[in-house]
CSV table of C-alpha atoms in Angstrom, one decimal:
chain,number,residue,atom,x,y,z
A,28,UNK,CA,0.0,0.0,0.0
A,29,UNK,CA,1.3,3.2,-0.8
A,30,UNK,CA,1.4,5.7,1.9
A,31,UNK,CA,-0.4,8.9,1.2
A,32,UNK,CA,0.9,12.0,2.4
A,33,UNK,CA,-1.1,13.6,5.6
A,34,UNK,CA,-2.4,16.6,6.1
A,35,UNK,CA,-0.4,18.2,8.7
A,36,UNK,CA,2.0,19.6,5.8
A,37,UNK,CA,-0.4,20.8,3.4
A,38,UNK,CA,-2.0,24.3,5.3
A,39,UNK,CA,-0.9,27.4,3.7
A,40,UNK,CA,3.0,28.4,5.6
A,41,UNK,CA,3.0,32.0,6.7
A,42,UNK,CA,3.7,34.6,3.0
A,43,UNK,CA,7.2,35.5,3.4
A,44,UNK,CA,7.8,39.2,3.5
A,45,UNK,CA,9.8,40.5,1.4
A,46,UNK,CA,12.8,43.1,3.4
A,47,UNK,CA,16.6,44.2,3.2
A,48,UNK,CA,18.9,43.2,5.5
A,49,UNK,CA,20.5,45.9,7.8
A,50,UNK,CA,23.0,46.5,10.5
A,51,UNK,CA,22.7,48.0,13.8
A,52,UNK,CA,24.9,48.6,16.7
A,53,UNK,CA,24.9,46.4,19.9
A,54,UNK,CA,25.8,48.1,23.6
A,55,UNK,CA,29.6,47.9,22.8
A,56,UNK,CA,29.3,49.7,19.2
A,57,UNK,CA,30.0,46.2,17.0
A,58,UNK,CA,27.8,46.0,14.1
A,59,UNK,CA,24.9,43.6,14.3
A,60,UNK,CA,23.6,41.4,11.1
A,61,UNK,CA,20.0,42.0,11.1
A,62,UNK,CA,17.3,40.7,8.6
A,63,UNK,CA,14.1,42.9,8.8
A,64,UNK,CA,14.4,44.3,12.1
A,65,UNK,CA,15.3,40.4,13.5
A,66,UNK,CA,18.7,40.3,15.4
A,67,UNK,CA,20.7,37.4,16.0
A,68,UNK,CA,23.3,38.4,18.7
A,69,UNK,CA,21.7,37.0,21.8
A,70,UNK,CA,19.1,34.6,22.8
A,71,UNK,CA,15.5,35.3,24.1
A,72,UNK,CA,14.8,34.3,27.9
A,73,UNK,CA,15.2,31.0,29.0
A,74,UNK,CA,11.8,31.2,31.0
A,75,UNK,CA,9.8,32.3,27.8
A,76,UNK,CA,10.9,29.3,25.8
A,77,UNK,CA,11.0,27.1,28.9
A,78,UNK,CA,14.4,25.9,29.2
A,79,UNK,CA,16.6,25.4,31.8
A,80,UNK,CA,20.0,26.2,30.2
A,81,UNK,CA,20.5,29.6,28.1
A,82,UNK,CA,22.3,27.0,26.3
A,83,UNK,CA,19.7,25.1,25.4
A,84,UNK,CA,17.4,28.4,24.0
A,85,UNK,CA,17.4,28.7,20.0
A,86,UNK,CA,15.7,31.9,19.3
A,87,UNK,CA,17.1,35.0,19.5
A,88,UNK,CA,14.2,37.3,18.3
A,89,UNK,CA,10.9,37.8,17.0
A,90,UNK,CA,8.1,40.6,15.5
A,91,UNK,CA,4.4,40.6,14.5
A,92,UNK,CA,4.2,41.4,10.6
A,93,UNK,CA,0.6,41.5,10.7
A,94,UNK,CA,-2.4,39.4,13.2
A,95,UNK,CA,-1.5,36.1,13.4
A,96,UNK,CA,1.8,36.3,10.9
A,97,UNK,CA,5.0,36.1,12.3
A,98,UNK,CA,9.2,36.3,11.5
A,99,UNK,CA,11.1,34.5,14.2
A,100,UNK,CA,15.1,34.6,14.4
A,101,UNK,CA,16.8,31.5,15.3
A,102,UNK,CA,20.6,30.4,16.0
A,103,UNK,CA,21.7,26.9,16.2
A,104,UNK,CA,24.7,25.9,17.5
A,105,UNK,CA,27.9,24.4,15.6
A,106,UNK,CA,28.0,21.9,18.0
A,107,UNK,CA,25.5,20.1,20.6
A,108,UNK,CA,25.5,17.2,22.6
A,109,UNK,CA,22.3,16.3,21.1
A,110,UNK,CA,22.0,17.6,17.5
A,111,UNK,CA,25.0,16.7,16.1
A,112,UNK,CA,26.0,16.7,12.1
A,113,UNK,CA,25.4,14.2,10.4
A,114,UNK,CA,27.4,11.9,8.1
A,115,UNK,CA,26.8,14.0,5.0
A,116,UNK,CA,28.1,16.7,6.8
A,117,UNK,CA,24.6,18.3,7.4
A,118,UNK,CA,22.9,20.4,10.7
A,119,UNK,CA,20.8,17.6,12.5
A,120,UNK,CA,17.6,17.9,10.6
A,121,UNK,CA,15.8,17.6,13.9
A,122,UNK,CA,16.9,21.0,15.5
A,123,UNK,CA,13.9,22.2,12.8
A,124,UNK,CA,11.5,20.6,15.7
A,125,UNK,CA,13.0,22.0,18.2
A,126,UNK,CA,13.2,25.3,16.9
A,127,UNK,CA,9.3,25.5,16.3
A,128,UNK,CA,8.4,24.0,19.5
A,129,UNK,CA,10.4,26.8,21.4
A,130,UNK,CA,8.8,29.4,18.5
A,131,UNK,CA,5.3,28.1,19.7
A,132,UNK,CA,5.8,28.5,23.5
A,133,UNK,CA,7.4,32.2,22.7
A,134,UNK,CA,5.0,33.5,20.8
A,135,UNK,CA,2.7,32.7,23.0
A,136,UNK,CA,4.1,34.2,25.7
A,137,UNK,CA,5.1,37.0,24.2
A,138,UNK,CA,2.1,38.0,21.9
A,139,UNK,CA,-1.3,35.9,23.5
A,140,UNK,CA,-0.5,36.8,27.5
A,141,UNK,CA,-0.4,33.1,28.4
A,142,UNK,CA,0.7,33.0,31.8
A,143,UNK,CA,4.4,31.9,32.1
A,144,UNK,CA,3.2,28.7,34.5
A,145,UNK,CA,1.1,27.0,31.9
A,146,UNK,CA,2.2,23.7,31.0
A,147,UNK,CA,2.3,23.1,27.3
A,148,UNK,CA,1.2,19.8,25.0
A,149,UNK,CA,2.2,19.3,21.9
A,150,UNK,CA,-0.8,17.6,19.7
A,151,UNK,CA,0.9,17.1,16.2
A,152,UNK,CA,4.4,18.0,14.9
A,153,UNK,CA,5.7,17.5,11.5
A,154,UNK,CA,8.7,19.0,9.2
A,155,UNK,CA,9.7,18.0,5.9
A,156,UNK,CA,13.5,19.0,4.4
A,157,UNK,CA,12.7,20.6,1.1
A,158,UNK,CA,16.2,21.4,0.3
A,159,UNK,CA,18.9,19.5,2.5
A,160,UNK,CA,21.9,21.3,1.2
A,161,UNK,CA,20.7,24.3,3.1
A,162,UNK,CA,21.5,22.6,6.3
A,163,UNK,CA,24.9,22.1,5.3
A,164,UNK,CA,27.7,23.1,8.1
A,165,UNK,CA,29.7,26.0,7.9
A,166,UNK,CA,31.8,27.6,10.1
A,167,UNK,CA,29.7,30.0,11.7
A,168,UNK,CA,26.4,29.1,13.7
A,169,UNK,CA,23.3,29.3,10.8
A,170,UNK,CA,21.0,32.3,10.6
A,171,UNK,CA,17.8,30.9,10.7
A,172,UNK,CA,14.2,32.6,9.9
A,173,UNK,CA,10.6,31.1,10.5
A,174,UNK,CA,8.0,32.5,8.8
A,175,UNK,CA,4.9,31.7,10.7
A,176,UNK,CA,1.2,31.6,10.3
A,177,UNK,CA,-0.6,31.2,13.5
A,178,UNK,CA,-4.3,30.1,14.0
A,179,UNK,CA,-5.5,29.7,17.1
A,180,UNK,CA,-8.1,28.0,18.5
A,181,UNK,CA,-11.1,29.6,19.1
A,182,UNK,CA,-11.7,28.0,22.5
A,183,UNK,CA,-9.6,29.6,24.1
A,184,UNK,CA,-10.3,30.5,28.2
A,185,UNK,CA,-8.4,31.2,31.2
A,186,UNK,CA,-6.9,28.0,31.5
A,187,UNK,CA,-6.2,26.5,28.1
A,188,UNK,CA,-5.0,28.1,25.0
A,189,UNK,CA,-4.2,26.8,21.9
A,190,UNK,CA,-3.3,27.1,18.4
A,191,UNK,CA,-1.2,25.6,15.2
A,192,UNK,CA,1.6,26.9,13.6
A,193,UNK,CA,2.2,26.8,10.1
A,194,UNK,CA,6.1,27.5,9.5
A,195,UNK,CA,8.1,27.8,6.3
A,196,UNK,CA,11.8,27.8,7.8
A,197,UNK,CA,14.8,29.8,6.1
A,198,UNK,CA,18.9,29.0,6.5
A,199,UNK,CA,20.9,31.5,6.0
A,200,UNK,CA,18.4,33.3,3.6
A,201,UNK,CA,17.7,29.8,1.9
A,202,UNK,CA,14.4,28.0,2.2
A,203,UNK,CA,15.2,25.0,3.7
A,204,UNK,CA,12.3,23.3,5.2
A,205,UNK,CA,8.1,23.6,5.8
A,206,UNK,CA,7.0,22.4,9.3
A,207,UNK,CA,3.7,22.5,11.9
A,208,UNK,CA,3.1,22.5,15.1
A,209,UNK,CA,-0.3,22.1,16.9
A,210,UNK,CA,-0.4,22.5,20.8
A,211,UNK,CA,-2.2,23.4,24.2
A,212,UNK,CA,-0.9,25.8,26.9
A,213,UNK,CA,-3.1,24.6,30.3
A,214,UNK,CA,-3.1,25.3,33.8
A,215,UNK,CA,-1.6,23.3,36.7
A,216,UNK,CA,-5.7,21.9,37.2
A,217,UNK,CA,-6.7,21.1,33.3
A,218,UNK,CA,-3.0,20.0,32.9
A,219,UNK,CA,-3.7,17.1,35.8
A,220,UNK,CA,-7.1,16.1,34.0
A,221,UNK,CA,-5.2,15.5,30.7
A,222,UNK,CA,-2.7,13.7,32.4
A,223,UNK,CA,-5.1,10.9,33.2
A,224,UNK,CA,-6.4,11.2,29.6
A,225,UNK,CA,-6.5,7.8,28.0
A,226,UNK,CA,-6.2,5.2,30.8
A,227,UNK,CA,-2.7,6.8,32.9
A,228,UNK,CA,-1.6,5.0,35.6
A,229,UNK,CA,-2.9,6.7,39.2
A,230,UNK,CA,1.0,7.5,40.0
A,231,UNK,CA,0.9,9.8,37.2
A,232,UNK,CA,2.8,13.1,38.3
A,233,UNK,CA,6.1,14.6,39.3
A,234,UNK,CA,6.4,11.9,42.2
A,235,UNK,CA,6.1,9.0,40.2
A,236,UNK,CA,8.7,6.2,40.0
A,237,UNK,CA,11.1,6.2,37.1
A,238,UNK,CA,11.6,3.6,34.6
A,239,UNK,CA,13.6,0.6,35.5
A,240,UNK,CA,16.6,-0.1,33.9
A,241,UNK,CA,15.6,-1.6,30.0
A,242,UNK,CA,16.8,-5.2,30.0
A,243,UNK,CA,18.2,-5.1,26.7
A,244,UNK,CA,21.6,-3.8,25.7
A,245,UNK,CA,21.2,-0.1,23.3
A,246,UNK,CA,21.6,-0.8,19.7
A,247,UNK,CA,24.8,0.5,18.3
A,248,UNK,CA,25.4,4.1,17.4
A,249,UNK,CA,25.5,2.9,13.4
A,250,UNK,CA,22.4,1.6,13.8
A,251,UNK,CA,20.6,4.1,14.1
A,252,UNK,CA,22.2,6.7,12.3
A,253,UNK,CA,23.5,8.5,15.4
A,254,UNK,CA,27.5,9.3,16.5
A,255,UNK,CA,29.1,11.2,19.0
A,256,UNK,CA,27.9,9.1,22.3
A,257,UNK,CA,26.3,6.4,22.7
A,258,UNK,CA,24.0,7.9,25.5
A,259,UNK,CA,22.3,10.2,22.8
A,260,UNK,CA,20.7,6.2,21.3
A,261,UNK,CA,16.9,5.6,22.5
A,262,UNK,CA,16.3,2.4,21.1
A,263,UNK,CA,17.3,-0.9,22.9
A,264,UNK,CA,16.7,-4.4,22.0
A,265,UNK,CA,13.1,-6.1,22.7
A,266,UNK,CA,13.6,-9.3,24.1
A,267,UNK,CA,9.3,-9.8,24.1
A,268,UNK,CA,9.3,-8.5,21.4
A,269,UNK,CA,7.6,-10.9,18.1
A,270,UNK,CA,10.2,-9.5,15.7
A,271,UNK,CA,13.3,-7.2,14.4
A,272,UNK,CA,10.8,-4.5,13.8
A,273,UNK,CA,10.0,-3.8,17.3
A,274,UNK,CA,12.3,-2.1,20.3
A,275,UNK,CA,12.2,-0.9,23.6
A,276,UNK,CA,12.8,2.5,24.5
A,277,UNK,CA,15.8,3.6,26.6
A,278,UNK,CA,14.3,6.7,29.1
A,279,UNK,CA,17.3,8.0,31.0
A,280,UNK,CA,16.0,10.6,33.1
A,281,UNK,CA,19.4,11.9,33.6
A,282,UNK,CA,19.8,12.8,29.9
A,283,UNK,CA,20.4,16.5,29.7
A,284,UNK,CA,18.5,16.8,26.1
A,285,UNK,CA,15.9,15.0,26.9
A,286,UNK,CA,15.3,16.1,30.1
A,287,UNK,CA,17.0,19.3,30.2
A,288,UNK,CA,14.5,20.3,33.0
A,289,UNK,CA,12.4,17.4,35.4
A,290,UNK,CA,9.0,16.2,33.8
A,291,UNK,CA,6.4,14.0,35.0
A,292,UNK,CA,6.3,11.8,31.7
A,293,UNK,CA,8.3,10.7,28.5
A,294,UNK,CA,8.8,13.8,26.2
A,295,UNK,CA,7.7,14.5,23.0
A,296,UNK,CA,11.2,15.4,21.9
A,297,UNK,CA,12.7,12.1,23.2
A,298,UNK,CA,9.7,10.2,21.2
A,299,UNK,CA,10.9,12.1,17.5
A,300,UNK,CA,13.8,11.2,18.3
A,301,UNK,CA,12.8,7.5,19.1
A,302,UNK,CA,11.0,7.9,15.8
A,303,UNK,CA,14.1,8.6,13.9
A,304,UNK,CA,16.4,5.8,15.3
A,305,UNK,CA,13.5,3.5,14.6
A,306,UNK,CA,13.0,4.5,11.0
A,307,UNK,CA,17.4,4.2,10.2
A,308,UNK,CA,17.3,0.6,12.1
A,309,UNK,CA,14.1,-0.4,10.1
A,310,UNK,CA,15.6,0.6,6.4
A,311,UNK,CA,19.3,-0.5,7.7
A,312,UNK,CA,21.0,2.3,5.8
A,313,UNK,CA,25.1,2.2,6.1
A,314,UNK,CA,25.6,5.4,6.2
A,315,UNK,CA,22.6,6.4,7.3
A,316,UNK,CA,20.8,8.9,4.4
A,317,UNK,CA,19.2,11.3,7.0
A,318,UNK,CA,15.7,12.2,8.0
A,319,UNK,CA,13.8,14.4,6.0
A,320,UNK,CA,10.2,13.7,6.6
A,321,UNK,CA,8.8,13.3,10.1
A,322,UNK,CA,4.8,13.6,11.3
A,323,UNK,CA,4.2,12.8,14.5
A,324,UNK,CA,0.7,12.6,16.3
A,325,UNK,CA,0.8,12.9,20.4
A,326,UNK,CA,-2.8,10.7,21.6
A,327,UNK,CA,-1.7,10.7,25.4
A,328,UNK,CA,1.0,10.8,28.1
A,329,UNK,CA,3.7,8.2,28.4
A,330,UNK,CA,4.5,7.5,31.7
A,331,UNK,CA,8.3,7.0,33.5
A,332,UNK,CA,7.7,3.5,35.4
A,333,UNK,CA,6.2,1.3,32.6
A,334,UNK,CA,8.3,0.4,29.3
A,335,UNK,CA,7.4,1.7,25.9
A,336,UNK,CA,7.6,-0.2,22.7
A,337,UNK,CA,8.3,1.6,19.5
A,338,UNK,CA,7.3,-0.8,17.0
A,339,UNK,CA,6.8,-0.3,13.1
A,340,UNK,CA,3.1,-0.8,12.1
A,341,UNK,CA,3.8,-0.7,8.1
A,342,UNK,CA,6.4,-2.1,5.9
A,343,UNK,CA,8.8,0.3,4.4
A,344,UNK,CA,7.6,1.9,1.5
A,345,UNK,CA,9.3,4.1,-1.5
A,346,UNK,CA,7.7,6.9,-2.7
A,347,UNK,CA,8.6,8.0,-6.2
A,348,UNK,CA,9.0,11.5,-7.4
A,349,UNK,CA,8.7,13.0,-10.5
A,350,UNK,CA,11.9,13.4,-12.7
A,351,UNK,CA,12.5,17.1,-12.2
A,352,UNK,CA,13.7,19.3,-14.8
A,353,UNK,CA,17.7,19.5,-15.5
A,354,UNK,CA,19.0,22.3,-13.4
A,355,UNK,CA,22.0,24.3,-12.8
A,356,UNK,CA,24.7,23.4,-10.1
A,357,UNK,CA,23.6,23.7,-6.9
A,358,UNK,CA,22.2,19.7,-7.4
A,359,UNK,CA,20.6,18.2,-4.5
A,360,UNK,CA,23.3,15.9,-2.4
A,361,UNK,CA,20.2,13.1,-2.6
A,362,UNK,CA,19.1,11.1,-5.4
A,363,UNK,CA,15.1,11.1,-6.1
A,364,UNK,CA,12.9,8.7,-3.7
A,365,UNK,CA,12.0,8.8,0.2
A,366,UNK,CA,11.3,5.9,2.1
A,367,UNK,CA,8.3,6.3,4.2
A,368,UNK,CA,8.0,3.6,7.5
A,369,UNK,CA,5.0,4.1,9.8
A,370,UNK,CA,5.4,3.9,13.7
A,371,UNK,CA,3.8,3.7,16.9
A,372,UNK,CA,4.9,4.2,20.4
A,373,UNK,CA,2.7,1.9,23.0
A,374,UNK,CA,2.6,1.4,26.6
A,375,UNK,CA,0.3,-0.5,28.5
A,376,UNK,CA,-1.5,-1.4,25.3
A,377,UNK,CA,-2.1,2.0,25.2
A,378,UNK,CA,-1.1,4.1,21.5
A,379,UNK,CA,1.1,6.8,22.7
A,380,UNK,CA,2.1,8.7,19.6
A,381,UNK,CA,2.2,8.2,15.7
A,382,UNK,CA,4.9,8.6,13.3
A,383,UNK,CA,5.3,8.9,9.8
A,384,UNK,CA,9.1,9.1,8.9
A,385,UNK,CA,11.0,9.6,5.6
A,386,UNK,CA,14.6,9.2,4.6
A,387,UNK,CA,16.6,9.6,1.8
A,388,UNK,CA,19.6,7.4,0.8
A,389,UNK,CA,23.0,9.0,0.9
A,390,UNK,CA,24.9,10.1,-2.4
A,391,UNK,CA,27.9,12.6,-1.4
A,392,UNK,CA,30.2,12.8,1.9
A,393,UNK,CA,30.2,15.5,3.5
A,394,UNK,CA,32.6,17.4,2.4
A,395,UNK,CA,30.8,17.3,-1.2
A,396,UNK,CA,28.0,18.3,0.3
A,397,UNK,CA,29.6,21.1,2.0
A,398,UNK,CA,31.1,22.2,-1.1
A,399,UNK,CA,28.1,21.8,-3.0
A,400,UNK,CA,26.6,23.9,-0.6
A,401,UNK,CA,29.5,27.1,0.0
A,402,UNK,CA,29.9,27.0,-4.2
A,403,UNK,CA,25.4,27.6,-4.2
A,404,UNK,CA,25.9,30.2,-1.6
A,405,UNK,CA,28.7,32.2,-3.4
A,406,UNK,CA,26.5,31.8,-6.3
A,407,UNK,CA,24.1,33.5,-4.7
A,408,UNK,CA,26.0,36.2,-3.4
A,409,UNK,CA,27.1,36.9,-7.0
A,410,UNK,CA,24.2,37.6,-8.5
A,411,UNK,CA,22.9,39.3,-5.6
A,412,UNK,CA,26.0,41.5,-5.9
């Protein structure tokens, strides 16, 4: 059966408006890049994003354009424990998620009053790469630009708010990627009501027991398409499993990515990235191609004291694309066709999140890529000149 694309990706992204880049001065006189008003030269507040670490906060700015229509500047680092290159020499295609989940918390901070102590759920999240050579690496942390259409829900009351985000995201002036994000902002109250959504354990909350240790060993780091540390691999082997398409998830509650600041259940962040794994051990890529397509729907709260399964509920299947047109150097560093797997994360019996992931097979290293990549950008530059 071939896999049909869902819907979560096909709303109307925010109209980009057009604007010249400019330069102002910072406190100590330096010149400042900016691109239509946004600056890049420090990072919002932690608490508005909800992070922990400054390290940890992505966006460095943001500015209505009109009601609901949004430009958000973004940063991301040249190295993190977490989002690391990958093979091809790329920016870890996941740090798009990120950087709209943080977008979604600011804005509505920033712009809809919500109360800095409401607890946010993420309801859907999806990105798909459009153009991977714009996440190539460079030397200098990437510029990075959402374009946002906002719709909220019309529901909204003193304790829960709520919206989607529609997102097309620019690197370093170059559109790179579409991406959505739907969520809820609640109170401490509606927040405990939807944690027993769906059958939840009575233990549910920020005294619950953790996870027991996962009986099986991790898979290796080549396995699922990861490097740099074996602690940043979710996926371990299911013994109970009833086949090689089936693992356990590894919850270390100590990771400082995943749970960057205490939570009361598994996060959505370390179920993407469950998501991913799952989809490079399923297609057994060597190297691993990289993840362009992800949709992931959130159906309730995992818990920290019962083990989740991430299995694969379809076969892996490839969807063709039409030959394109011959066009001039920049080439893409991937040949046409994404394999699509569909996956499931379940507790208890219980369904706690669906994924559709893509991925593309691998056709340069990364230093082609790279170069691929500088020799478009110079291009570019050129003609802009």
């Amino acid at each position: 059966m071939i896999m049909q694309s869902t819907s979560l990706l096909e709303r109307e992204a925010a109209p980009k408006s057009m604007g010249r880049e400019g330069v102002v001065s910072d406190m100590s006189g330096r010149g400042v890049r900016t691109e239509e008003g946004l600056r890049f030269d420090q990072t919002v507040p932690r608490s508005l994003v909800h992070r922990a670490s400054v390290a940890e906060v992505f966006l460095t700015d943001a500015r209505r354009v009109s009601p609901g229509v949004f430009r958000v500047a973004a940063q991301w680092p040249r190295g993190h424990g977490l989002y690391q290159p990958t093979a091809e020499g790329l920016q870890d295609p996941v740090l798009v998620a990120e950087t709209i989940r943080q977008a979604g918390i600011y804005l509505s901070h920033t712009y809809y009053g919500v109360p800095l102590d409401h607890r946010f759920v993420i309801r859907d999240l999806a990105f798909r790469i459009e153009d991977p050579e714009a996440l190539v690496t460079r030397p200098a942390p990437p510029r990075v630009v959402l374009d946002i259409a906002f719709t909220e829900h019309s529901r909204r009351t003193q304790t829960r708010f709520g919206g989607t985000l529609d997102v097309v995201v620019e690197v370093e002036g170059r559109r790179c990627a579409r991406a959505s994000l739907g969520f809820m902002a609640v109170d401490d109250a509606l927040y405990l009501k939807l944690r027993h959504r769906g059958g939840a354990p009575s233990e549910a909350g920020p005294g619950a027991r953790q996870l027991t240790p996962t009986p099986g060993p991790r898979l290796p780091q080549h396995a699922v398409g990861r490097s740099g540390g074996a602690e940043n691999v979710v996926l371990a082997e299911d013994a109970d499993g009833a086949g090689s398409d089936s693992w356990r998830l590894h919850v270390d509650t100590g990771h400082v990515g995943f749970f960057e600041h205490p939570s009361d259940h598994v996060p959505g962040m370390l179920l993407v990235e469950a998501f991913r794994q799952a989809g490079h051990a399923l297609l057994g890529r060597r190297p691993a191609g990289g993840l362009v397509t992800c949709e992931v729907t959130f159906d309730v709260f995992g818990e920290l004291h019962a083990p989740v399964r991430i299995t694969a509920t379809g076969r892996p299947q490839l969807q063709a694309e039409p030959q394109a047109e011959p066009q001039a150097e920049p080439q893409s560093p991937y040949p046409a066709g994404v394999t699509e797997v569909l996956l499931a994360a379940v507790q208890d019996g219980r369904t706690l999140a669906r994924a559709r992931v893509g991925h593309r097979p691998a056709a340069r290293t990364g230093a082609q890529a790279r170069e691929a990549g500088l020799h478009g950008a110079a291009l570019r530059e050129g003609a802009a000149a």
